C-alpha positions as protocol buffer text, in pm:
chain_id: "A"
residue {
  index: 1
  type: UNK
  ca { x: -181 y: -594 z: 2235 }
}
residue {
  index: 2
  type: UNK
  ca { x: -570 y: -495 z: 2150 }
}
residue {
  index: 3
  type: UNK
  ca { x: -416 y: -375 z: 1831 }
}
residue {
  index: 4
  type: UNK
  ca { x: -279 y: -709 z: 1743 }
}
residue {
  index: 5
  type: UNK
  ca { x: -568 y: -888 z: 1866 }
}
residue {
  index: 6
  type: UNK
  ca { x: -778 y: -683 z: 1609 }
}
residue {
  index: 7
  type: UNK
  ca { x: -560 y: -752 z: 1305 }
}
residue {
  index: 8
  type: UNK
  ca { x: -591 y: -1149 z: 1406 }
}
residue {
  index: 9
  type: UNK
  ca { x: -937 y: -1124 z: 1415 }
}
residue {
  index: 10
  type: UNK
  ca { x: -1051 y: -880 z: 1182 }
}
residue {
  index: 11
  type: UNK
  ca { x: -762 y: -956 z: 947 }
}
residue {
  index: 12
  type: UNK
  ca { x: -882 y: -1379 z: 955 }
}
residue {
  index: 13
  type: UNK
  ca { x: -1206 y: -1242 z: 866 }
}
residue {
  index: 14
  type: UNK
  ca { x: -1109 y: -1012 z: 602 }
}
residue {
  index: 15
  type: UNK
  ca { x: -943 y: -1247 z: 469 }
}
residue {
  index: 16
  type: UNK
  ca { x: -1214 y: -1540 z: 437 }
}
residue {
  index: 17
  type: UNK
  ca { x: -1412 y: -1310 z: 261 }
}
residue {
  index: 18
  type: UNK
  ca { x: -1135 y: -1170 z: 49 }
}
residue {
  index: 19
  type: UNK
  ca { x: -1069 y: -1546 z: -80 }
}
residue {
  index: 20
  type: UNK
  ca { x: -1307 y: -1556 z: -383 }
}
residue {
  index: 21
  type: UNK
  ca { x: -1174 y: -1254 z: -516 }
}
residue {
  index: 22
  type: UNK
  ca { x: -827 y: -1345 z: -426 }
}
residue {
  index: 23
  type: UNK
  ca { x: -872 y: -1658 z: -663 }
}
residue {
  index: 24
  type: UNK
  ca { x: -1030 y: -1455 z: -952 }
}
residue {
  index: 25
  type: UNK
  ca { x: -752 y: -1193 z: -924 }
}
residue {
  index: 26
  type: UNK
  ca { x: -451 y: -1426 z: -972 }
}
residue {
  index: 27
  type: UNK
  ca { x: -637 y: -1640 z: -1256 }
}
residue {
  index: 28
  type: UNK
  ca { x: -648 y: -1313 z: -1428 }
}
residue {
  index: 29
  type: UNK
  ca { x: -322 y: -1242 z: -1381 }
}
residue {
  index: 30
  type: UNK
  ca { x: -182 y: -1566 z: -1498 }
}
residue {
  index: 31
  type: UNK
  ca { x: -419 y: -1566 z: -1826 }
}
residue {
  index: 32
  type: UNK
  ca { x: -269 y: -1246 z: -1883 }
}
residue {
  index: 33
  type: UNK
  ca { x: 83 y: -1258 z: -1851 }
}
residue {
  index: 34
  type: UNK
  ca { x: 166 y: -1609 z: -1659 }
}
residue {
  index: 35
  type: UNK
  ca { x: 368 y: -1628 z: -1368 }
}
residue {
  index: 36
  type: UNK
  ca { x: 477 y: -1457 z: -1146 }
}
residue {
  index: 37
  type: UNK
  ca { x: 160 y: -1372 z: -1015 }
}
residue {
  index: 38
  type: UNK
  ca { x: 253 y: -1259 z: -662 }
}
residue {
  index: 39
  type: UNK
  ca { x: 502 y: -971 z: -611 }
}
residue {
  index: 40
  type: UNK
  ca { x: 699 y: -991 z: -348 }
}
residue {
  index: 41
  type: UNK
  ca { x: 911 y: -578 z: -264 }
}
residue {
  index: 42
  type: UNK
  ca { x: 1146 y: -523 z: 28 }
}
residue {
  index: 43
  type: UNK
  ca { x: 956 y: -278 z: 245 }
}
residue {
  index: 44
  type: UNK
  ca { x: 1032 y: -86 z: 546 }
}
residue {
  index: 45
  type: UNK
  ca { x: 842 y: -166 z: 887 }
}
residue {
  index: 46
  type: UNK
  ca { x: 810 y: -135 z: 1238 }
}
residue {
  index: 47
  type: UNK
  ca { x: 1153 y: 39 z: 1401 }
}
residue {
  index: 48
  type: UNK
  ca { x: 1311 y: 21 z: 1045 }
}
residue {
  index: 49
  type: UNK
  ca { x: 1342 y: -307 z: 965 }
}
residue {
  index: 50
  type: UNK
  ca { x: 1277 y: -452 z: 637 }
}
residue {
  index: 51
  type: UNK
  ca { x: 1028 y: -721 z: 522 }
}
residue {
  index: 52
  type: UNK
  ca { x: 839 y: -875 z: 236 }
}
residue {
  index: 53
  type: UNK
  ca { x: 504 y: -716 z: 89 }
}
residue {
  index: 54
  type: UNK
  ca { x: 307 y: -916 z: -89 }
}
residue {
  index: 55
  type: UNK
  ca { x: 128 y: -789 z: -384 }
}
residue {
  index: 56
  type: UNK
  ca { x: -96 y: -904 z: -719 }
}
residue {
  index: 57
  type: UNK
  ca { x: 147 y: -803 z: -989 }
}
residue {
  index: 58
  type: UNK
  ca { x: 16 y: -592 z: -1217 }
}
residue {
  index: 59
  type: UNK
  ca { x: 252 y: -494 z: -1408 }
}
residue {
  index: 60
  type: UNK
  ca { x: 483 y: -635 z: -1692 }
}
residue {
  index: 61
  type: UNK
  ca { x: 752 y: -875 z: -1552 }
}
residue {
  index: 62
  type: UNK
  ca { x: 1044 y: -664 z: -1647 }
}
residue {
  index: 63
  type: UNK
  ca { x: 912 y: -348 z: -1459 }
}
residue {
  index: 64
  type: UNK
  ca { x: 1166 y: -258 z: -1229 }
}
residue {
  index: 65
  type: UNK
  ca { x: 1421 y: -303 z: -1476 }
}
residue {
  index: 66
  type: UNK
  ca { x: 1245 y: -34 z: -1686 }
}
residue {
  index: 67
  type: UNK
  ca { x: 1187 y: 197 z: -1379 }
}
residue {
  index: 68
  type: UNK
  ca { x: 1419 y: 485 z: -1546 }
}
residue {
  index: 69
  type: UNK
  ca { x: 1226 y: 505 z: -1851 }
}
residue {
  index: 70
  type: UNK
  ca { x: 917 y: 609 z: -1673 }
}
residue {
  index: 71
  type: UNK
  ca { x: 1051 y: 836 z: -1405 }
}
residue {
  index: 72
  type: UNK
  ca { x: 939 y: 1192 z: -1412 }
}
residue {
  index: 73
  type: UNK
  ca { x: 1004 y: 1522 z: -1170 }
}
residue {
  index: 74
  type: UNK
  ca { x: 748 y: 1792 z: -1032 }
}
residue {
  index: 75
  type: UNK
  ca { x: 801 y: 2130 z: -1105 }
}
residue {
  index: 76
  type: UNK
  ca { x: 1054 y: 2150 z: -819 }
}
residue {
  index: 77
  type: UNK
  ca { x: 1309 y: 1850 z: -870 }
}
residue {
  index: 78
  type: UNK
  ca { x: 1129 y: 1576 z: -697 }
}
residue {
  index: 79
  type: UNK
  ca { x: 1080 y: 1282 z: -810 }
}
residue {
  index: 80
  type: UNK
  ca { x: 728 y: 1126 z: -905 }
}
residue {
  index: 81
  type: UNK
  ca { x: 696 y: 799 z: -802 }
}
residue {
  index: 82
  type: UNK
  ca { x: 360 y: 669 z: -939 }
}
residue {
  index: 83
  type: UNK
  ca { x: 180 y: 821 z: -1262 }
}
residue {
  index: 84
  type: UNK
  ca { x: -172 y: 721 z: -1378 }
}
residue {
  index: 85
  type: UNK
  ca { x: -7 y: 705 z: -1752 }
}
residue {
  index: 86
  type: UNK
  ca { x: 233 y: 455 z: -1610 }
}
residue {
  index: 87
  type: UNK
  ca { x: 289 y: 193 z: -1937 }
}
residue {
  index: 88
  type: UNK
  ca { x: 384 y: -62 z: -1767 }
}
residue {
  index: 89
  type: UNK
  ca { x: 106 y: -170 z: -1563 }
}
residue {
  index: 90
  type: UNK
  ca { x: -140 y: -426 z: -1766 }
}
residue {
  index: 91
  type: UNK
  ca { x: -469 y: -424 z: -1831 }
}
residue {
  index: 92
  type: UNK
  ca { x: -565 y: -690 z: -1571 }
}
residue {
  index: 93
  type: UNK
  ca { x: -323 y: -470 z: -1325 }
}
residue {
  index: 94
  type: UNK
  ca { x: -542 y: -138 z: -1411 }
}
residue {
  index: 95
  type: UNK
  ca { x: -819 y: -281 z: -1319 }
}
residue {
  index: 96
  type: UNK
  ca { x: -685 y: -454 z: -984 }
}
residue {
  index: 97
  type: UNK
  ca { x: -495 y: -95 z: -880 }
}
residue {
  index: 98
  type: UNK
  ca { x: -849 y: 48 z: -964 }
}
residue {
  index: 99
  type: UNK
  ca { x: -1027 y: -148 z: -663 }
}
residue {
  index: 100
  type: UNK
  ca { x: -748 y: -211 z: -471 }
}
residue {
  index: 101
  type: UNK
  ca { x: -732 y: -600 z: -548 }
}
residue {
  index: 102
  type: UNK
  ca { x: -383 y: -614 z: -626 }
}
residue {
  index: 103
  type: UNK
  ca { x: -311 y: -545 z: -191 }
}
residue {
  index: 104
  type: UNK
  ca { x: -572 y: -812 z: -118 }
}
residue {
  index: 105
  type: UNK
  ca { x: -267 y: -1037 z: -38 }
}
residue {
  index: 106
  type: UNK
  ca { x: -147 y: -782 z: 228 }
}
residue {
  index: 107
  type: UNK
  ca { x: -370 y: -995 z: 437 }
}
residue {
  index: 108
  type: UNK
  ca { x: -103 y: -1264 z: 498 }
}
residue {
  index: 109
  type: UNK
  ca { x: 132 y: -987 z: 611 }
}
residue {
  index: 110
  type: UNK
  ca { x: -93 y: -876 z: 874 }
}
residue {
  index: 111
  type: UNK
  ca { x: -139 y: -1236 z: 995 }
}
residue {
  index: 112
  type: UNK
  ca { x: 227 y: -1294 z: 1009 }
}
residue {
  index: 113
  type: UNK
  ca { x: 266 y: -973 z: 1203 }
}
residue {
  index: 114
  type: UNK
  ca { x: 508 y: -765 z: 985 }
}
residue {
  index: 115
  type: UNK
  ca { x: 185 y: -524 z: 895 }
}
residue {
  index: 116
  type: UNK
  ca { x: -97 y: -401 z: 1034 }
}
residue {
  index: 117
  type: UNK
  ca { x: -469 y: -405 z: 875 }
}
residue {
  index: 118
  type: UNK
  ca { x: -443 y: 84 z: 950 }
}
residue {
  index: 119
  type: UNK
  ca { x: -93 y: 245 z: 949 }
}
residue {
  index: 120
  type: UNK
  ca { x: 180 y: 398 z: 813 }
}
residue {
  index: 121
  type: UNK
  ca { x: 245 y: 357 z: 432 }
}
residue {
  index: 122
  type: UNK
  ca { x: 493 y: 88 z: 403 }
}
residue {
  index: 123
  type: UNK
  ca { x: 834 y: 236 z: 260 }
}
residue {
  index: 124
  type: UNK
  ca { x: 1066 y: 169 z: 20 }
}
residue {
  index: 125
  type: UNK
  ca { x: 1417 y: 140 z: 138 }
}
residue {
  index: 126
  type: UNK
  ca { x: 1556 y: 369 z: -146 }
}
residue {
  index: 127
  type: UNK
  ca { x: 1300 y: 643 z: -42 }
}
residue {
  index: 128
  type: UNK
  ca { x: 1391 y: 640 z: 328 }
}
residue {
  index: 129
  type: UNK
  ca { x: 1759 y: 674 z: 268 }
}
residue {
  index: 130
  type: UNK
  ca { x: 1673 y: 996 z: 156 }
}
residue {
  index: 131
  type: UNK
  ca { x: 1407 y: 1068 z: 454 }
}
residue {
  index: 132
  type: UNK
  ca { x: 1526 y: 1399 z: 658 }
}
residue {
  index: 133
  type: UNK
  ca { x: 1521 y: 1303 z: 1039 }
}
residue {
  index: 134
  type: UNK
  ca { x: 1153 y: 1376 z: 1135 }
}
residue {
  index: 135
  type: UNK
  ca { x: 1045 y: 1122 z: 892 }
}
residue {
  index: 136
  type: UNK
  ca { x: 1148 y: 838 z: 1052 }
}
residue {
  index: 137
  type: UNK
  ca { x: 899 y: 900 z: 1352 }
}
residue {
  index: 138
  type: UNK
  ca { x: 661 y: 709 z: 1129 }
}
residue {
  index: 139
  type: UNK
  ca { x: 865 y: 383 z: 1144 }
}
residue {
  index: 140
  type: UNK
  ca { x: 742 y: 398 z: 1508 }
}
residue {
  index: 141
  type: UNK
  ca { x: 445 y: 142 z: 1481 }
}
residue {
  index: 142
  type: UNK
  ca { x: 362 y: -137 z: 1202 }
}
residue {
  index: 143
  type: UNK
  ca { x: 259 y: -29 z: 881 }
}
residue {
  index: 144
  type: UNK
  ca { x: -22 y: -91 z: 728 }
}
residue {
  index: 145
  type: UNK
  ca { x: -282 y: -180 z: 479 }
}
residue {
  index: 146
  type: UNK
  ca { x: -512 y: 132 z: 464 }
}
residue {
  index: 147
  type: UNK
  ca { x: -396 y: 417 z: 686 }
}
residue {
  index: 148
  type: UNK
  ca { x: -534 y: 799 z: 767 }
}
residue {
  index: 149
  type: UNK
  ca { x: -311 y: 840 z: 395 }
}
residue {
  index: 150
  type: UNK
  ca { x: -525 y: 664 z: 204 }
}
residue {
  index: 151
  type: UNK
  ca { x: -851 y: 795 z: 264 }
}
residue {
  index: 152
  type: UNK
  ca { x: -692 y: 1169 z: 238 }
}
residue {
  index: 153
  type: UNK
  ca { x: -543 y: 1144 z: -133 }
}
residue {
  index: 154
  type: UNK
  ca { x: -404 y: 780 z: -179 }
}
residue {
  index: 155
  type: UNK
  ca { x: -184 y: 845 z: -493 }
}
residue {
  index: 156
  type: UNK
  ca { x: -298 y: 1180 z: -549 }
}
residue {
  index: 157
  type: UNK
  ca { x: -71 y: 1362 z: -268 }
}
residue {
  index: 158
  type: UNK
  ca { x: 269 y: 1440 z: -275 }
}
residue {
  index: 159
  type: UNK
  ca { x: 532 y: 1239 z: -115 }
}
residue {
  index: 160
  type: UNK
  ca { x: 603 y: 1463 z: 226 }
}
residue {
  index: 161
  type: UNK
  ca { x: 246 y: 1493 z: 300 }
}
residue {
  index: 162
  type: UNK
  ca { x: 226 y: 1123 z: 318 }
}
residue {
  index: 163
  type: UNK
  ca { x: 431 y: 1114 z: 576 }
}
residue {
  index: 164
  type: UNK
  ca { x: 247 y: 1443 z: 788 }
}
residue {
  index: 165
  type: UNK
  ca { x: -79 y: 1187 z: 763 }
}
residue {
  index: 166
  type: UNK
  ca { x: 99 y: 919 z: 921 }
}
residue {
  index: 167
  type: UNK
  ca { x: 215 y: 1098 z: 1132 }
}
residue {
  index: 168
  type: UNK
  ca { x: -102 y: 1207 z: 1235 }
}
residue {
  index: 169
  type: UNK
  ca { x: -191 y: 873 z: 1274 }
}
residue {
  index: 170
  type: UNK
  ca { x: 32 y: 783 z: 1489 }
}
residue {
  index: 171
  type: UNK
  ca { x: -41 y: 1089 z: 1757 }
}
residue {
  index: 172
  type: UNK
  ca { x: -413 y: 984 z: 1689 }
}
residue {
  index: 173
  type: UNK
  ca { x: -480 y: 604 z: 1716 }
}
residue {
  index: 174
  type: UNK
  ca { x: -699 y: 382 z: 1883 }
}
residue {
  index: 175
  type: UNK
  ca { x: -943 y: 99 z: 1770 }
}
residue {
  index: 176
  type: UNK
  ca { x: -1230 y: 332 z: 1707 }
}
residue {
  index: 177
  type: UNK
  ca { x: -1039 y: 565 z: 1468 }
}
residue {
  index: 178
  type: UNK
  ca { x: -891 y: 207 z: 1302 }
}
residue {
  index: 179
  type: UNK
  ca { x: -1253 y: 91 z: 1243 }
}
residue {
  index: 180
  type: UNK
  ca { x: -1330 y: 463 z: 1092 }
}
residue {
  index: 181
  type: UNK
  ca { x: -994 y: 422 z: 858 }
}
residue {
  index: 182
  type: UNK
  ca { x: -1136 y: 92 z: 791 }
}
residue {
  index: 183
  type: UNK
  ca { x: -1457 y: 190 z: 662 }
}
residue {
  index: 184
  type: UNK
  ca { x: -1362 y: 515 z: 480 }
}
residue {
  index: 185
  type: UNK
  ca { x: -1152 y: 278 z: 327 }
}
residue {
  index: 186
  type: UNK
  ca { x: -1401 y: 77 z: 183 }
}
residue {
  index: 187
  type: UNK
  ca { x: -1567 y: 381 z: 4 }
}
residue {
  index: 188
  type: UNK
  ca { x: -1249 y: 542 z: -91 }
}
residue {
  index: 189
  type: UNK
  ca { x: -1180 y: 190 z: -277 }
}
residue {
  index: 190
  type: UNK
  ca { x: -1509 y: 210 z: -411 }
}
residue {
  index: 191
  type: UNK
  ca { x: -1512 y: 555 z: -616 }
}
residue {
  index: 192
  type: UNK
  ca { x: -1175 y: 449 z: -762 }
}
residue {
  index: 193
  type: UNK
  ca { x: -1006 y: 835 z: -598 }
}
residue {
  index: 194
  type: UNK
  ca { x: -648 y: 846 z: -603 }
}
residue {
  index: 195
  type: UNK
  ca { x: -614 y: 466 z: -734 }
}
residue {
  index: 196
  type: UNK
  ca { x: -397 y: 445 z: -990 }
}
């Protein structure tokens, strides 16, 4: 309950001050390439069920649909999900992805509930069909926002060792180590590391 008490009230917040930017961030995205400008991806949450995320788009319109054009493998098989050469994200979406904007809209998840401001990653259903058991421990909690992931790599890590920092995270919360994720956060975001 103190957890969800802090994402109410630190999430409310957040969000007041996130509004300006907010507004600037979806007029850009509209000048750019029109509507939509919010994307909405099935995620998984909380004991494995699936809800909406709400993101900036910032890529082209058609960019799931061109998904297998862009996919590429590591040296051992496994498939890359996100590439800083990626040629479907636009110009407006670089520079959102760059500081983050494009999640500012996360902010109504975390009021409705279905996230949480520090947590887990929050999972595509494709990629946790092919979780091994041990995996799904992170499902154990709300996702979240930032989490213990993010300020250890973001983008930059492989796959599996996502999931050993959540993990972590999960062993390891509390408010205090939220409001540390929280701030890390903010510089993490700031010098542009793993963002892409």
């Amino acid at each position: 309950m103190s957890k969800r008490v802090f994402d109410l009230l630190f999430g409310f917040f957040a969000l007041i001050l996130a509004l300006p930017l907010m507004a600037l961030s979806a007029l850009l995205v509209f000048l750019e390439s029109g509507f939509p400008i919010i994307f909405r991806q099935t995620r998984v949450g909380r004991n494995g069920h699936l809800f909406e995320i709400y993101k900036f788009r910032t890529m082209v319109k058609n960019a799931e649909q061109l998904q297998g054009q862009v996919e590429r493998r590591d040296a051992d098989g496994n498939l890359i999900h996100k590439t800083k050469d990626d040629p479907r994200v636009t110009r407006v979406g670089r520079i959102l992805r760059r500081f983050s904007l494009d999640e500012l809209p996360q902010l109504f998840n975390v009021l409705a509930g279905t996230m949480s401001l520090v947590g887990p990653r929050p999972e595509l259903p494709f990629l946790v069909e092919k979780y091994e058991s041990w995996q799904h421990k992170r499902f154990a909690i709300l996702p979240g926002m930032t989490g213990w992931w993010q300020i250890n790599g973001r983008s930059d890590k492989p796959m599996h060792l996502h999931t050993e920092d959540d993990l972590y995270y999960i062993q390891n919360r509390s408010i205090l180590l939220d409001l540390r994720i929280i701030l890390r956060t903010i510089w993490v975001v700031l010098i542009g590391k793993g963002a892409y």
